[in-house]
mmCIF file of C-alpha atoms in Angstrom:
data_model
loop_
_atom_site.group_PDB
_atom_site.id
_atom_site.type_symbol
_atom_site.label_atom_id
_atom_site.label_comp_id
_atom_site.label_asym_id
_atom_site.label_seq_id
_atom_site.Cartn_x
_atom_site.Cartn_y
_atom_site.Cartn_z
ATOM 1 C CA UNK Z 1 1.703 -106.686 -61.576
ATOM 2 C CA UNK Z 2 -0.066 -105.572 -58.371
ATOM 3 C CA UNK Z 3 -3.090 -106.868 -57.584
ATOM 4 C CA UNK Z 4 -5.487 -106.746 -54.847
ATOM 5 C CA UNK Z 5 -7.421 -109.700 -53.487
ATOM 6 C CA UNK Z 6 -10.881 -108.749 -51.637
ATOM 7 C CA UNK Z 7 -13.364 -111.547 -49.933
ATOM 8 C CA UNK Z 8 -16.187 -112.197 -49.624
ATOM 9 C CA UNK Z 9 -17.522 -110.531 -52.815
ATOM 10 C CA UNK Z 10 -21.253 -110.510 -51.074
ATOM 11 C CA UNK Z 11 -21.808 -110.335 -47.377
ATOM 12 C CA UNK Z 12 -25.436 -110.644 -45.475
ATOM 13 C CA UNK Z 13 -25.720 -110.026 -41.687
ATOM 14 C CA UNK Z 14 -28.010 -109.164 -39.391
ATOM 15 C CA UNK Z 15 -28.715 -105.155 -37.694
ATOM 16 C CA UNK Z 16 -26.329 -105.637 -35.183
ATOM 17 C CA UNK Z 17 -24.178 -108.490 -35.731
ATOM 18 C CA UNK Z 18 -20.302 -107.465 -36.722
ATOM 19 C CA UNK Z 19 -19.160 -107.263 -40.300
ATOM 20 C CA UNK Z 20 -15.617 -108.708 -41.327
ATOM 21 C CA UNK Z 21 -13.855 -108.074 -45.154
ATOM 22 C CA UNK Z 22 -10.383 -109.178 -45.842
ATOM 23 C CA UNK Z 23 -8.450 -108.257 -48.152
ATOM 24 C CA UNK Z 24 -4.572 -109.123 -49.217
ATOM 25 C CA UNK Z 25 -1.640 -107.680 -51.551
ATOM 26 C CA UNK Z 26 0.418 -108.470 -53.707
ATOM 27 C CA UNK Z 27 3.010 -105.500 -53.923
ATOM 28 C CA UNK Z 28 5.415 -105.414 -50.676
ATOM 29 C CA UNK Z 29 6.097 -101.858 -51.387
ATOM 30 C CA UNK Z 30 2.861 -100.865 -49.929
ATOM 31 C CA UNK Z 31 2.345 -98.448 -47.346
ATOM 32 C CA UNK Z 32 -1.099 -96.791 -47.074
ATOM 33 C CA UNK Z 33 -4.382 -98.762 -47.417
ATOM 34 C CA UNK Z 34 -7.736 -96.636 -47.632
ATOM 35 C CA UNK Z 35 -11.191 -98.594 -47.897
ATOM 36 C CA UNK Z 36 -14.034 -96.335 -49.804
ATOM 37 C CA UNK Z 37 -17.641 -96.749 -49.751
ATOM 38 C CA UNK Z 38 -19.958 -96.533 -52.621
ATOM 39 C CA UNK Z 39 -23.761 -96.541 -51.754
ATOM 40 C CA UNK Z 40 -26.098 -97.380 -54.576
ATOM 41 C CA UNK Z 41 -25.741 -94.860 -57.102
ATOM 42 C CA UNK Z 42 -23.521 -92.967 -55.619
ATOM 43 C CA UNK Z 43 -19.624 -91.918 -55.397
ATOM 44 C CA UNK Z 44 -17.293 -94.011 -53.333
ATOM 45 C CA UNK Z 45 -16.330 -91.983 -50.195
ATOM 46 C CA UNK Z 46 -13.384 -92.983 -48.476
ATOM 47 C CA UNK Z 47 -14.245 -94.179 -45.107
ATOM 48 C CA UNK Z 48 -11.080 -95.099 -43.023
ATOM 49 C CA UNK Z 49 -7.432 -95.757 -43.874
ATOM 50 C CA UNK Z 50 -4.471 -97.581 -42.323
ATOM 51 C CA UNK Z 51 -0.815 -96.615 -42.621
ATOM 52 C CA UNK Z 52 2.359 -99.617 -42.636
ATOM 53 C CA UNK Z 53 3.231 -98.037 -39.501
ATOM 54 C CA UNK Z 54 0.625 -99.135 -37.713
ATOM 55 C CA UNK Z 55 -1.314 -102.472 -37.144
ATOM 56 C CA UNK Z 56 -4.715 -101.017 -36.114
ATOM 57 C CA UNK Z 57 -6.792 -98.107 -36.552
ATOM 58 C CA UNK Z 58 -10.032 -97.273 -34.908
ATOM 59 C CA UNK Z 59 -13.103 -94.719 -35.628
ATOM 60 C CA UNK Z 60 -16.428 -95.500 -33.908
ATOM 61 C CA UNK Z 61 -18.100 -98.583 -35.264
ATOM 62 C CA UNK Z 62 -15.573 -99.340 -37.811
ATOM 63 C CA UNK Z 63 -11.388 -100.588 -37.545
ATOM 64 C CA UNK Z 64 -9.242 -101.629 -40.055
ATOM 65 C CA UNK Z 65 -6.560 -103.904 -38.909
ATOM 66 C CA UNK Z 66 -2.882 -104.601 -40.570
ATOM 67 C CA UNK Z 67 -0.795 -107.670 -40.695
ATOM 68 C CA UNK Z 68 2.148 -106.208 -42.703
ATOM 69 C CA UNK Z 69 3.864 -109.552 -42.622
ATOM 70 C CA UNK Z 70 1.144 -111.734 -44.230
ATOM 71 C CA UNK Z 71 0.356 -108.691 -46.510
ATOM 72 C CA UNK Z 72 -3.111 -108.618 -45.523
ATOM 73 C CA UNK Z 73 -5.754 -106.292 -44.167
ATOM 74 C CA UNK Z 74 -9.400 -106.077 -42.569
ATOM 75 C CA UNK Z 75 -12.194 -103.739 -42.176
ATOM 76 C CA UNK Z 76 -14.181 -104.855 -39.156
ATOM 77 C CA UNK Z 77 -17.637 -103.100 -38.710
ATOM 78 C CA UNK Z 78 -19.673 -103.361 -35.072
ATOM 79 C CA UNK Z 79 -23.105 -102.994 -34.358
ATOM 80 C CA UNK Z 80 -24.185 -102.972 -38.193
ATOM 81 C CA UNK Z 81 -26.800 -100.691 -39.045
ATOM 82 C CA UNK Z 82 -28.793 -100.663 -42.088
ATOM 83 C CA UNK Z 83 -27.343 -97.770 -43.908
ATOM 84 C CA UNK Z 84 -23.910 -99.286 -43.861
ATOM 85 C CA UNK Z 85 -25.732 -101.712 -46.497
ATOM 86 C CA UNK Z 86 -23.082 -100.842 -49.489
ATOM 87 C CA UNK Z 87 -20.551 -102.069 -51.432
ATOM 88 C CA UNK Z 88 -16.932 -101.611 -49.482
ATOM 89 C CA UNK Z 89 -13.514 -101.347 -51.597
ATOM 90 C CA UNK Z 90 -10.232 -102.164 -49.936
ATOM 91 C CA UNK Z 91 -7.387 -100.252 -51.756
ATOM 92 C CA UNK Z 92 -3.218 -100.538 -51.839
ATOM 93 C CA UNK Z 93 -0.583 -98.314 -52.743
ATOM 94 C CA UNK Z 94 2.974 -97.465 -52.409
ATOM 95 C CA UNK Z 95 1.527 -94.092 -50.469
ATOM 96 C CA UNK Z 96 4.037 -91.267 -52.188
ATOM 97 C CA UNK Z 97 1.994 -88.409 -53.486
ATOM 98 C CA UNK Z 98 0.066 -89.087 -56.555
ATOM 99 C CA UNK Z 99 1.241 -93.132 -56.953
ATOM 100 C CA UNK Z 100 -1.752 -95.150 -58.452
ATOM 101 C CA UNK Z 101 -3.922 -96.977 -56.265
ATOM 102 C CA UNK Z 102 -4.774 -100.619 -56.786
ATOM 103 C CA UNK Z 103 -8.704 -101.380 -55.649
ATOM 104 C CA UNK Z 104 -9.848 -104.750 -54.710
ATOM 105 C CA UNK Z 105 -13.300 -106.294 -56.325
ATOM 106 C CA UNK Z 106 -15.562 -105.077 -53.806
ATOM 107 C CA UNK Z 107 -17.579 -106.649 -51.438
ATOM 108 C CA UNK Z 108 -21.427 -106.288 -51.577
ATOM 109 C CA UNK Z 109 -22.519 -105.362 -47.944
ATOM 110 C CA UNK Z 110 -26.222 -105.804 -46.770
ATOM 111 C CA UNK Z 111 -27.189 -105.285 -43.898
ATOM 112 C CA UNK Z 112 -31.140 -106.983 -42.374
ATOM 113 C CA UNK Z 113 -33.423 -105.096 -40.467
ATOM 114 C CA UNK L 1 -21.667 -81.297 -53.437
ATOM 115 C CA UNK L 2 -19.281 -79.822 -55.553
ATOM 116 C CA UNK L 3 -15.177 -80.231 -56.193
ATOM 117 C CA UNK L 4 -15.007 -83.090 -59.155
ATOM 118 C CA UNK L 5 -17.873 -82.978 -61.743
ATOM 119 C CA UNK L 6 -18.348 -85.280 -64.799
ATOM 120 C CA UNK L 7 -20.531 -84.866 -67.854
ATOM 121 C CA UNK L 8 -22.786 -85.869 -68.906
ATOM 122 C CA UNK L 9 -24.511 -88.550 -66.037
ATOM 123 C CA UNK L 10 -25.485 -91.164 -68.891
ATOM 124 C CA UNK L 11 -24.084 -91.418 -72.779
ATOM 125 C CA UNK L 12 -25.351 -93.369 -75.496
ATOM 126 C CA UNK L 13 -23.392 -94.275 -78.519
ATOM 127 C CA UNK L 14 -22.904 -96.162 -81.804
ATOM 128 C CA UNK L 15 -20.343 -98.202 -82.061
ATOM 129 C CA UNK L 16 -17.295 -97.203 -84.440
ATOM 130 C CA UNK L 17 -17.565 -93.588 -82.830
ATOM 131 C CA UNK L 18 -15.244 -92.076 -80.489
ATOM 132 C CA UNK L 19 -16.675 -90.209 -77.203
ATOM 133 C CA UNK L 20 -15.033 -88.300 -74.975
ATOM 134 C CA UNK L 21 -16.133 -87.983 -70.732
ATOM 135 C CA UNK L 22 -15.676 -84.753 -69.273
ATOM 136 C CA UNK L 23 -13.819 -84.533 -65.610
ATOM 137 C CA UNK L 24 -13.334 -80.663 -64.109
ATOM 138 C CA UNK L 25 -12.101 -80.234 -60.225
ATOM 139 C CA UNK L 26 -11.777 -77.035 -58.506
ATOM 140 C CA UNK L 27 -10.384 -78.383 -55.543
ATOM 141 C CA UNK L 28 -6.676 -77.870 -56.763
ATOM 142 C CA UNK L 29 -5.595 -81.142 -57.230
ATOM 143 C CA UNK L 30 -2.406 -81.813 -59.194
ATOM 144 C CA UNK L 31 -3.372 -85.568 -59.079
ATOM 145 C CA UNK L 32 -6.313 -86.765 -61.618
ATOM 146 C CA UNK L 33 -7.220 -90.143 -61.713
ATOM 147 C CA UNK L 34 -9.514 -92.154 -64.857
ATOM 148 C CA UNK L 35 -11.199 -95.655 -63.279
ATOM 149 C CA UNK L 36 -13.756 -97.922 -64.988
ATOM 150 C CA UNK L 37 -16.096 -99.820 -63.225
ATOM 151 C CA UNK L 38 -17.609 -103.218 -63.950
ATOM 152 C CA UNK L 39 -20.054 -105.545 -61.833
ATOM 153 C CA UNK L 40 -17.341 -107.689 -59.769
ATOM 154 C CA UNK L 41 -14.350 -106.347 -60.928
ATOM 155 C CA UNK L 42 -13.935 -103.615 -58.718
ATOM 156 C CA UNK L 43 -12.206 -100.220 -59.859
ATOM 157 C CA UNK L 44 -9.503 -100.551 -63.108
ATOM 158 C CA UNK L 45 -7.298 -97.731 -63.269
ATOM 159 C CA UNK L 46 -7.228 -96.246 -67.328
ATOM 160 C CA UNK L 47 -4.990 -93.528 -66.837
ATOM 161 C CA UNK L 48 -3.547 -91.013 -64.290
ATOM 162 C CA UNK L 49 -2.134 -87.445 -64.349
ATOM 163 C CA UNK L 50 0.238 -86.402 -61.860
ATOM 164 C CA UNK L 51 1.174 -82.670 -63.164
ATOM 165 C CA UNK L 52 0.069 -80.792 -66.497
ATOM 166 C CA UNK L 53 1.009 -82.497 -70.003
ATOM 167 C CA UNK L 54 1.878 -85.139 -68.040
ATOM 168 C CA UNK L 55 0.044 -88.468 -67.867
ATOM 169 C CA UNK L 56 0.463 -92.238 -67.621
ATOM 170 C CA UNK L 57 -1.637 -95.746 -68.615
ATOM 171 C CA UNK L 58 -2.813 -97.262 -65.870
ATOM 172 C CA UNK L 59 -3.781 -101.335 -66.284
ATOM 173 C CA UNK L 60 -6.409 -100.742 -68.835
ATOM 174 C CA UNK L 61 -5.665 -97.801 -71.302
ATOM 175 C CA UNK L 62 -5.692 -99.708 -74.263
ATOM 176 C CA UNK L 63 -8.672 -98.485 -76.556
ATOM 177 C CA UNK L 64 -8.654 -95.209 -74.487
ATOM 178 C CA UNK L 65 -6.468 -91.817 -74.336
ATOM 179 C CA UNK L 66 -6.558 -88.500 -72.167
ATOM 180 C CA UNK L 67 -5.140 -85.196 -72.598
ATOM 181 C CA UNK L 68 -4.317 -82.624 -69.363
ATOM 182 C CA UNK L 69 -4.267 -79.586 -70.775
ATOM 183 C CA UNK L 70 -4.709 -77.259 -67.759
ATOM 184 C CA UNK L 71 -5.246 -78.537 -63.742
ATOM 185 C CA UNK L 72 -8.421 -78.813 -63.446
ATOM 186 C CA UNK L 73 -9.526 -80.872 -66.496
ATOM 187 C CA UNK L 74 -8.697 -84.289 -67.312
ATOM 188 C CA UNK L 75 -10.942 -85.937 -69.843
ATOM 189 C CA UNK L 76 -10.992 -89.480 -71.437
ATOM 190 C CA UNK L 77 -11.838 -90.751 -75.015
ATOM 191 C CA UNK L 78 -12.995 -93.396 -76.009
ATOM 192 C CA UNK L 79 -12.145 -94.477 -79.118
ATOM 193 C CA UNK L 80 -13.530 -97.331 -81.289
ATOM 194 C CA UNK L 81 -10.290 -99.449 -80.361
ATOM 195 C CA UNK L 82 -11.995 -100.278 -77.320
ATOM 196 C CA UNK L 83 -13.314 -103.551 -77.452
ATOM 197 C CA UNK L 84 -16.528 -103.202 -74.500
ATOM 198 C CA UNK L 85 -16.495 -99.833 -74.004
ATOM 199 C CA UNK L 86 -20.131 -100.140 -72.137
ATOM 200 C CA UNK L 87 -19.108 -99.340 -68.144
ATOM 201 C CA UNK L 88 -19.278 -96.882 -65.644
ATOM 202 C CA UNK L 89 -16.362 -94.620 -65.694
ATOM 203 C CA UNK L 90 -15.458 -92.447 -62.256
ATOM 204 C CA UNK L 91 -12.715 -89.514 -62.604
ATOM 205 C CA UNK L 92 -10.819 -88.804 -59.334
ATOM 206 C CA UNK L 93 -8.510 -86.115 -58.220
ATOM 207 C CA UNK L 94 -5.946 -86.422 -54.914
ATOM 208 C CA UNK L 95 -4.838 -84.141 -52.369
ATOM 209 C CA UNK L 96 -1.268 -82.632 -52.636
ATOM 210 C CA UNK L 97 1.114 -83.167 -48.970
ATOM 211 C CA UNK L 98 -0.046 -86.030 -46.108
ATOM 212 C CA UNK L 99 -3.225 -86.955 -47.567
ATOM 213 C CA UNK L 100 -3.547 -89.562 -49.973
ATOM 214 C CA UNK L 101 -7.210 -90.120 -49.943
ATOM 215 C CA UNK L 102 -9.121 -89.566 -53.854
ATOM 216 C CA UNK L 103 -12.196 -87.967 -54.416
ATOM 217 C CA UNK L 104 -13.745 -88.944 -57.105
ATOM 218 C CA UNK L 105 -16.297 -87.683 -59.310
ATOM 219 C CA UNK L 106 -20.399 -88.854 -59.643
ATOM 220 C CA UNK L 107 -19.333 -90.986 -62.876
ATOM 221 C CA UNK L 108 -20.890 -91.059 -66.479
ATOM 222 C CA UNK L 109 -22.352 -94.532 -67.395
ATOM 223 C CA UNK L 110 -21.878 -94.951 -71.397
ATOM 224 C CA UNK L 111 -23.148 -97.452 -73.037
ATOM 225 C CA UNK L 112 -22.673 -98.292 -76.609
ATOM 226 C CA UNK L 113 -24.396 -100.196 -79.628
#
């Protein structure tokens, strides 16, 4: 079935060093790829998302990247703050309205003053 | 902070009883979505509604089952089939059109003995 491959399950960095998760796919069918943050306790909230039709995305500190070909994809954050200390889930689907979405692990985010 | 509310925030249980987890939206979502969440393993899809009396098992609905009755409810049961029914569970609805993006609920953590 489809499945969803996200690494590295923990990640520490300094305030201000660059974050880096990767994540590949299984299913070639897929088309839209959303990554959702959950802070401790909280709700995951989706943060940025990528379309097939495109290869990068950009919104301030954070860019997802997409290498349809290798079926893989990347959420690169700059100039890490503290409160983006959280775990980060990398997400597939097949994009039509209401298809299921396949999440990845999740990768454990913290960030050092 | 409203839109997609679940009941209650924590749940205790015996086991051998069934328990059912309450999901309402008011954002008018066709789209509802049941995920259970363990340490490391991400977000498991249960089961997913697409329109009224109308649903379908996601990857890990054995042990569960859901009714959608009317739009803006969608809850799950456990029943006593389930074999570690201990997790936290997170309901999510989706957008109708362009938008694929799921919001998603603040999640009931049950936890059985």
């Amino acid at each position: 079935g489809e499945n969803v491959e996200q690494h590295p399950s923990t990640l520490s960095v300094q305030e201000g060093d660059s974050a880096v998760i990767k994540c590949t796919y299984s299913d070639s069918a897929s088309n839209y790829f959303p990554w959702y943050k959950q802070e401790l306790g909280k709700r995951p909230q989706l943060i940025i998302d990528i379309r097939s039709n495109v290869g990068e995305k950009k919104d301030q500190r954070i860019a997802v990247t997409l290498n349809k070909t290798a079926k893989h994809f990347s959420l690169h954050i700059t100039e890490t703050q503290p409160e983006d200390s959280a775990v980060y889930f990398c997400a597939a689907s097949r994009g039509a309205s209401y298809d299921k979405v396949i999440f990845g692990p999740g990768t454990s985010l913290s960030v050092i003053p | 902070d409203g839109g997609i509310t679940q009941s209650p925030k924590y749940l205790f249980r015996k086991e051998g009883q069934n328990v059912t987890l309450s999901c309402e939206q008011n954002l008018n979502h066709d789209a509802m979505y049941w995920y259970r969440q363990d340490p490391g393993q991400g977000l498991r899809l249960i089961y997913y509604s697409q329109i009224v009396n109308d649903f379908q098992k996601g990857d890990i609905a054995e042990g569960y089952s859901v009714s959608r009755e009317k739009k803006e409810s969608f809850p799950l049961t456990v029943t006593s089939a389930q074999k570690n029914p201990t997790a936290f569970y997170l309901c999510a609805s989706m957008a109708p059109g362009q938008s694929y993006e799921q919001y998603f609920g603040p999640g009931t953590r049950l936890t059985v003995t």
